[in-house]
Amino acid sequence: MKIMKTANLGQHYLMIETLSLFIKQQYPMHDALMMCYQLFKEPSLLKLLDELKQGKAIEEMGDLLYHDNLFKEFFIFYLYRDSLDQALIKALDLCRQKEELKHEIIKAFTYPAFLLGGVIGFSFIAVFYLQPQFKQFFSSFDIHFNFLQQCLMQLLFAFPFLLCLFFIIAGGIVIGFIKELNGQNFKELEKWFHFWLFGGVLKKYFSIKFCLYYKEFLYLGYDLHTILDMISQKIRDSHLQMIAFELTEKVKTGTELIEIIESLPYFDTHFKLVFKLSLSHPAPFTLFDQYYKTSLLLLKSTIHKIIQSVLPVLYGFIGIYIVGIYSGMILPMMNMLDKI
């Protein structure tokens, strides 16, 4: 199935909201899709209508309406407990929250990236333009550098290449991590838990995602055993299925649930605390719902703290590099002028 190509993501969201509104007003599906097509001119709506006529399940709507794994997963999930219009809106709300968080991350890192890009650009100018000019100038006056000055010059001019190599390696690692996170092989993903940064990201990711499903099943009044069975059988995410399976197997051994949750490496400390509190709380749904909302706020707060810590370091690094360029190139020239 092809991705619905919409230039404006906001308009894309508006289209799904409009379709949900038509369905809520009890328009036949054919009429609702046709009216949306007349408003938004999206060819995928016609394809969706054609596939529904051919007997495709209503769950297939998610893939054509919005080609996003989060939307598809939770659209199917919400269909188990809500009407079609509510499933569309609730799945869309989660996508909005994800896009908002992504926007916050991009916005926060844009300025540091701009600064870093500027210093990399300047360093390449220094290597490919200033360095040959100064070498030619110093040679014409028969100026020789001492060992320390030569080491400094080599380090300064090697900097852009070392930095680019660092970003290539780091980018490759991050791409590999994202690829395995989006895959469905839980065993391949487990090795990342051994790395501090990626392990923390995975724990938060699994905690939030498991919480989303778990709290909705709690809202329906299911007990722990039924919830784990539902996640194993109804949810298509193999990562959550593996976690639910491991939980189920450990529960069967008779181990205390609190000990089981504490021993699992897939959840962060905050989630484990909420889970333990929920076992004796009269309204556990509210605890998990609050955990989800708080986690999003804490993620945004953490991003801003990281930026506040990175900027002074970046400013200092840029200052040291510029001073290094000055020391390596300008000072020998000043010494030469003093001897004239």
Short mmCIF file of C-alpha atoms in Angstrom, two decimals:
data_model
loop_
_atom_site.label_atom_id
_atom_site.label_comp_id
_atom_site.label_asym_id
_atom_site.label_seq_id
_atom_site.Cartn_x
_atom_site.Cartn_y
_atom_site.Cartn_z
CA MET A 1 0.00 0.00 0.00
CA LYS A 2 1.25 3.45 -0.90
CA ILE A 3 1.72 6.16 1.66
CA MET A 4 -0.85 8.93 1.52
CA LYS A 5 1.12 11.93 0.27
CA THR A 6 -0.07 15.10 1.98
CA ALA A 7 2.08 18.23 1.80
CA ASN A 8 0.61 19.67 4.95
CA LEU A 9 0.55 17.35 7.96
CA GLY A 10 -2.00 19.60 9.66
CA GLN A 11 -4.33 19.18 6.68
CA HIS A 12 -3.75 15.43 6.86
CA TYR A 13 -4.88 15.43 10.49
CA LEU A 14 -7.87 17.61 9.57
CA MET A 15 -8.91 15.10 6.92
CA ILE A 16 -8.95 12.23 9.45
CA GLU A 17 -10.85 14.40 11.94
CA THR A 18 -13.40 15.27 9.25
CA LEU A 19 -13.84 11.62 8.31
CA SER A 20 -14.33 10.78 11.98
CA LEU A 21 -16.96 13.51 12.28
CA PHE A 22 -18.88 12.20 9.26
CA ILE A 23 -18.83 8.67 10.68
CA LYS A 24 -19.95 9.96 14.09
CA GLN A 25 -22.90 11.67 12.38
CA GLN A 26 -23.81 8.20 11.06
CA TYR A 27 -23.14 8.81 7.40
CA PRO A 28 -22.63 5.56 5.47
CA MET A 29 -18.93 4.80 4.99
CA HIS A 30 -19.21 5.27 1.22
CA ASP A 31 -20.71 8.75 1.64
CA ALA A 32 -18.22 9.74 4.36
CA LEU A 33 -15.25 8.78 2.19
CA MET A 34 -16.65 10.48 -0.90
CA MET A 35 -17.35 13.72 0.98
CA CYS A 36 -13.81 13.69 2.38
CA TYR A 37 -12.44 13.10 -1.10
CA GLN A 38 -14.37 16.07 -2.45
CA LEU A 39 -12.92 18.24 0.33
CA PHE A 40 -9.30 17.05 0.36
CA LYS A 41 -8.80 15.44 -3.08
CA GLU A 42 -6.75 12.59 -1.67
CA PRO A 43 -6.54 9.62 -4.13
CA SER A 44 -5.92 7.23 -1.24
CA LEU A 45 -9.49 7.80 -0.05
CA LEU A 46 -10.76 6.37 -3.32
CA LYS A 47 -8.38 3.45 -3.00
CA LEU A 48 -9.61 2.88 0.56
CA LEU A 49 -13.21 2.93 -0.65
CA ASP A 50 -12.39 0.45 -3.40
CA GLU A 51 -10.66 -1.95 -1.00
CA LEU A 52 -13.55 -1.83 1.46
CA LYS A 53 -15.91 -2.69 -1.41
CA GLN A 54 -13.72 -5.72 -2.12
CA GLY A 55 -14.32 -6.98 1.40
CA LYS A 56 -11.15 -5.82 3.14
CA ALA A 57 -11.43 -5.56 6.93
CA ILE A 58 -12.07 -2.15 8.49
CA GLU A 59 -8.73 -2.51 10.32
CA GLU A 60 -6.99 -1.96 6.98
CA MET A 61 -8.20 1.66 7.01
CA GLY A 62 -5.33 2.69 9.27
CA ASP A 63 -2.62 1.84 6.74
CA LEU A 64 -4.18 3.92 3.99
CA LEU A 65 -5.32 6.86 6.09
CA TYR A 66 -1.97 7.49 7.74
CA HIS A 67 1.13 5.40 7.04
CA ASP A 68 2.50 5.51 10.57
CA ASN A 69 3.14 2.45 12.73
CA LEU A 70 1.88 4.15 15.90
CA PHE A 71 -1.36 5.19 14.21
CA LYS A 72 -1.95 1.72 12.73
CA GLU A 73 -1.23 -0.10 16.00
CA PHE A 74 -3.49 2.02 18.16
CA PHE A 75 -6.21 2.41 15.55
CA ILE A 76 -6.61 -1.37 15.54
CA PHE A 77 -6.32 -1.47 19.33
CA TYR A 78 -8.98 1.19 19.93
CA LEU A 79 -11.36 -0.59 17.55
CA TYR A 80 -11.59 -3.37 20.16
CA ARG A 81 -13.17 -1.03 22.71
CA ASP A 82 -14.44 2.09 20.89
CA SER A 83 -16.48 3.05 17.89
CA LEU A 84 -14.76 3.67 14.55
CA ASP A 85 -14.85 7.47 14.86
CA GLN A 86 -13.38 7.36 18.37
CA ALA A 87 -10.65 4.91 17.28
CA LEU A 88 -9.61 7.35 14.54
CA ILE A 89 -9.53 10.35 16.89
CA LYS A 90 -7.68 8.61 19.74
CA ALA A 91 -5.04 7.10 17.43
CA LEU A 92 -4.64 10.52 15.81
CA ASP A 93 -4.16 12.21 19.19
CA LEU A 94 -1.24 9.89 19.95
CA CYS A 95 0.34 10.74 16.60
CA ARG A 96 -0.06 14.44 17.37
CA GLN A 97 1.71 13.96 20.70
CA LYS A 98 4.52 12.10 18.95
CA GLU A 99 4.86 14.84 16.32
CA GLU A 100 4.82 17.50 19.02
CA LEU A 101 7.64 15.73 20.88
CA LYS A 102 9.59 15.32 17.63
CA HIS A 103 9.10 19.04 16.90
CA GLU A 104 10.37 19.91 20.39
CA ILE A 105 13.50 17.81 19.83
CA ILE A 106 14.21 19.32 16.40
CA LYS A 107 13.60 22.84 17.67
CA ALA A 108 15.84 22.32 20.71
CA PHE A 109 18.76 20.93 18.71
CA THR A 110 18.53 23.29 15.72
CA TYR A 111 20.58 26.10 17.28
CA PRO A 112 23.41 23.83 18.59
CA ALA A 113 23.49 22.10 15.20
CA PHE A 114 23.72 25.50 13.49
CA LEU A 115 26.64 26.51 15.72
CA LEU A 116 28.42 23.21 15.17
CA GLY A 117 27.82 23.44 11.42
CA GLY A 118 29.31 26.94 11.45
CA VAL A 119 32.50 25.86 13.20
CA ILE A 120 32.86 22.84 10.87
CA GLY A 121 32.45 25.15 7.87
CA PHE A 122 35.04 27.54 9.28
CA SER A 123 37.45 24.68 9.99
CA PHE A 124 37.26 23.46 6.37
CA ILE A 125 37.93 26.99 5.15
CA ALA A 126 40.95 27.05 7.45
CA VAL A 127 42.19 23.70 6.13
CA PHE A 128 41.67 24.18 2.39
CA TYR A 129 42.14 27.95 2.03
CA LEU A 130 43.93 29.57 4.98
CA GLN A 131 46.45 26.78 5.58
CA PRO A 132 47.97 26.82 2.03
CA GLN A 133 48.02 30.62 2.06
CA PHE A 134 49.84 30.81 5.36
CA LYS A 135 52.25 28.01 4.44
CA GLN A 136 53.18 29.83 1.27
CA PHE A 137 53.54 33.08 3.19
CA PHE A 138 55.78 31.55 5.87
CA SER A 139 57.89 29.73 3.28
CA SER A 140 58.53 32.95 1.41
CA PHE A 141 60.03 34.42 4.62
CA ASP A 142 61.84 31.18 5.52
CA ILE A 143 59.93 30.85 8.81
CA HIS A 144 60.15 27.47 10.54
CA PHE A 145 57.81 26.13 13.24
CA ASN A 146 59.01 24.43 16.37
CA PHE A 147 57.75 20.97 17.36
CA LEU A 148 54.94 22.28 19.57
CA GLN A 149 53.68 24.65 16.88
CA GLN A 150 53.72 21.86 14.30
CA CYS A 151 51.70 19.56 16.59
CA LEU A 152 49.19 22.34 17.20
CA MET A 153 48.82 23.05 13.49
CA GLN A 154 48.36 19.35 12.65
CA LEU A 155 45.72 18.98 15.35
CA LEU A 156 43.81 22.08 14.23
CA PHE A 157 43.76 21.02 10.60
CA ALA A 158 42.85 17.41 11.42
CA PHE A 159 39.87 18.58 13.49
CA PRO A 160 37.22 18.82 10.72
CA PHE A 161 38.08 15.35 9.42
CA LEU A 162 38.02 13.84 12.91
CA LEU A 163 34.70 15.53 13.64
CA CYS A 164 33.17 14.29 10.38
CA LEU A 165 34.44 10.78 11.12
CA PHE A 166 32.85 10.98 14.58
CA PHE A 167 29.47 12.02 13.13
CA ILE A 168 29.61 9.29 10.48
CA ILE A 169 30.26 6.61 13.11
CA ALA A 170 27.70 8.06 15.55
CA GLY A 171 25.14 8.42 12.75
CA GLY A 172 25.68 4.81 11.67
CA ILE A 173 25.19 3.59 15.24
CA VAL A 174 21.99 5.63 15.70
CA ILE A 175 20.59 4.49 12.34
CA GLY A 176 21.32 0.87 13.26
CA PHE A 177 19.59 1.35 16.62
CA ILE A 178 16.49 2.92 15.03
CA LYS A 179 16.38 0.20 12.38
CA GLU A 180 16.40 -2.56 14.98
CA LEU A 181 13.90 -0.66 17.15
CA ASN A 182 11.50 -0.45 14.21
CA GLY A 183 12.09 -4.11 13.40
CA GLN A 184 10.31 -6.99 15.03
CA ASN A 185 13.28 -9.00 16.29
CA PHE A 186 13.34 -8.56 20.06
CA LYS A 187 16.49 -10.68 20.49
CA GLU A 188 18.46 -8.39 18.19
CA LEU A 189 17.29 -5.38 20.18
CA GLU A 190 18.29 -6.80 23.57
CA LYS A 191 22.01 -6.10 23.08
CA TRP A 192 21.33 -2.35 23.16
CA PHE A 193 20.25 -2.61 26.82
CA HIS A 194 23.93 -3.04 27.71
CA PHE A 195 24.73 0.50 26.56
CA TRP A 196 23.88 3.26 29.03
CA LEU A 197 22.36 5.77 26.59
CA PHE A 198 20.49 3.34 24.35
CA GLY A 199 19.42 1.21 27.32
CA GLY A 200 17.83 4.27 28.95
CA VAL A 201 16.03 5.17 25.72
CA LEU A 202 14.70 1.62 25.32
CA LYS A 203 13.49 1.45 28.92
CA LYS A 204 11.58 4.70 28.55
CA TYR A 205 10.22 3.65 25.14
CA PHE A 206 8.97 0.26 26.37
CA SER A 207 7.63 1.75 29.61
CA ILE A 208 5.55 4.38 27.80
CA LYS A 209 4.32 1.99 25.11
CA PHE A 210 3.43 -0.79 27.54
CA CYS A 211 1.72 1.79 29.75
CA LEU A 212 -0.46 3.00 26.86
CA TYR A 213 -1.87 -0.46 26.23
CA TYR A 214 -1.97 -1.53 29.86
CA LYS A 215 -3.92 1.51 31.09
CA GLU A 216 -6.52 1.15 28.34
CA PHE A 217 -7.10 -2.50 29.25
CA LEU A 218 -7.35 -1.46 32.90
CA TYR A 219 -10.00 1.08 31.86
CA LEU A 220 -12.01 -1.81 30.43
CA GLY A 221 -11.79 -3.61 33.78
CA TYR A 222 -9.47 -6.48 32.81
CA ASP A 223 -7.21 -8.12 35.39
CA LEU A 224 -3.48 -8.65 34.97
CA HIS A 225 -3.69 -12.17 33.50
CA THR A 226 -6.30 -11.15 30.94
CA ILE A 227 -4.31 -8.04 29.98
CA LEU A 228 -1.15 -10.07 29.39
CA ASP A 229 -3.11 -12.56 27.30
CA MET A 230 -4.67 -9.72 25.27
CA ILE A 231 -1.27 -8.11 24.62
CA SER A 232 0.17 -11.47 23.57
CA GLN A 233 -2.73 -12.32 21.25
CA LYS A 234 -4.23 -9.05 20.04
CA ILE A 235 -1.30 -6.63 19.83
CA ARG A 236 0.90 -6.95 16.75
CA ASP A 237 4.01 -5.46 18.35
CA SER A 238 6.44 -8.36 18.84
CA HIS A 239 8.43 -6.40 21.44
CA LEU A 240 5.41 -6.03 23.72
CA GLN A 241 4.40 -9.62 23.03
CA MET A 242 7.80 -10.80 24.26
CA ILE A 243 7.56 -8.66 27.41
CA ALA A 244 4.02 -9.93 28.08
CA PHE A 245 5.15 -13.52 27.50
CA GLU A 246 8.07 -13.16 29.93
CA LEU A 247 5.77 -11.60 32.54
CA THR A 248 3.28 -14.43 32.13
CA GLU A 249 5.93 -17.12 32.48
CA LYS A 250 7.35 -15.57 35.64
CA VAL A 251 3.90 -15.18 37.17
CA LYS A 252 3.32 -18.90 36.60
CA THR A 253 6.35 -19.72 38.76
CA GLY A 254 4.58 -18.20 41.77
CA THR A 255 7.05 -15.35 42.22
CA GLU A 256 5.64 -12.19 43.78
CA LEU A 257 4.53 -9.74 41.12
CA ILE A 258 6.44 -6.88 42.76
CA GLU A 259 9.66 -8.91 42.53
CA ILE A 260 8.92 -9.78 38.90
CA ILE A 261 8.40 -6.16 37.88
CA GLU A 262 11.52 -5.08 39.78
CA SER A 263 13.65 -7.70 38.02
CA LEU A 264 12.55 -6.88 34.47
CA PRO A 265 15.20 -4.88 32.56
CA TYR A 266 12.69 -3.43 30.09
CA PHE A 267 11.04 -0.79 32.30
CA ASP A 268 12.41 2.37 33.87
CA THR A 269 12.40 3.02 37.61
CA HIS A 270 9.46 5.43 37.43
CA PHE A 271 7.24 2.88 35.68
CA LYS A 272 8.21 0.12 38.13
CA LEU A 273 7.23 2.37 41.03
CA VAL A 274 3.87 3.20 39.44
CA PHE A 275 3.23 -0.48 38.70
CA LYS A 276 3.91 -1.46 42.31
CA LEU A 277 1.66 1.33 43.62
CA SER A 278 -1.12 0.31 41.23
CA LEU A 279 -1.36 -3.15 42.82
CA SER A 280 -2.93 -1.63 45.93
CA HIS A 281 -4.51 1.50 44.42
CA PRO A 282 -8.32 1.74 44.07
CA ALA A 283 -8.02 3.42 40.64
CA PRO A 284 -4.87 2.07 38.94
CA PHE A 285 -5.90 3.53 35.57
CA THR A 286 -5.36 7.06 36.90
CA LEU A 287 -1.84 6.18 38.07
CA PHE A 288 -0.79 4.88 34.66
CA ASP A 289 -2.51 7.74 32.86
CA GLN A 290 -0.61 10.21 35.04
CA TYR A 291 2.63 8.31 34.42
CA TYR A 292 2.12 8.66 30.67
CA LYS A 293 1.45 12.40 30.83
CA THR A 294 4.27 13.02 33.29
CA SER A 295 6.73 11.02 31.17
CA LEU A 296 6.06 13.23 28.13
CA LEU A 297 6.60 16.37 30.22
CA LEU A 298 9.80 14.94 31.72
CA LEU A 299 11.11 14.05 28.26
CA LYS A 300 10.65 17.64 27.11
CA SER A 301 12.25 18.92 30.30
CA THR A 302 15.22 16.56 29.86
CA ILE A 303 15.75 17.76 26.30
CA HIS A 304 15.92 21.39 27.45
CA LYS A 305 18.34 20.46 30.26
CA ILE A 306 20.60 18.70 27.77
CA ILE A 307 20.63 21.77 25.52
CA GLN A 308 21.39 24.05 28.47
CA SER A 309 24.35 21.82 29.31
CA VAL A 310 25.58 21.43 25.74
CA LEU A 311 25.54 25.11 24.73
CA PRO A 312 28.21 26.32 27.24
CA VAL A 313 30.44 23.40 26.25
CA LEU A 314 29.91 24.22 22.58
CA TYR A 315 30.64 27.91 23.12
CA GLY A 316 33.82 27.01 24.99
CA PHE A 317 34.90 24.59 22.29
CA ILE A 318 34.36 27.17 19.53
CA GLY A 319 36.30 29.74 21.52
CA ILE A 320 39.23 27.36 22.10
CA TYR A 321 39.30 26.39 18.42
CA ILE A 322 39.36 30.00 17.23
CA VAL A 323 42.08 30.86 19.74
CA GLY A 324 43.99 27.79 18.53
CA ILE A 325 43.76 28.99 14.92
CA TYR A 326 44.98 32.40 16.04
CA SER A 327 47.85 30.91 18.03
CA GLY A 328 48.92 28.56 15.24
CA MET A 329 48.80 31.06 12.39
CA ILE A 330 48.74 34.65 13.55
CA LEU A 331 51.29 34.56 16.39
CA PRO A 332 54.17 33.27 14.19
CA MET A 333 53.42 36.14 11.84
CA MET A 334 53.50 38.63 14.72
CA ASN A 335 56.86 37.22 15.86
CA MET A 336 58.20 37.64 12.36
CA LEU A 337 57.08 41.29 12.24
CA ASP A 338 58.76 41.96 15.59
CA LYS A 339 62.08 40.81 14.15
CA ILE A 340 61.88 43.14 11.18
#
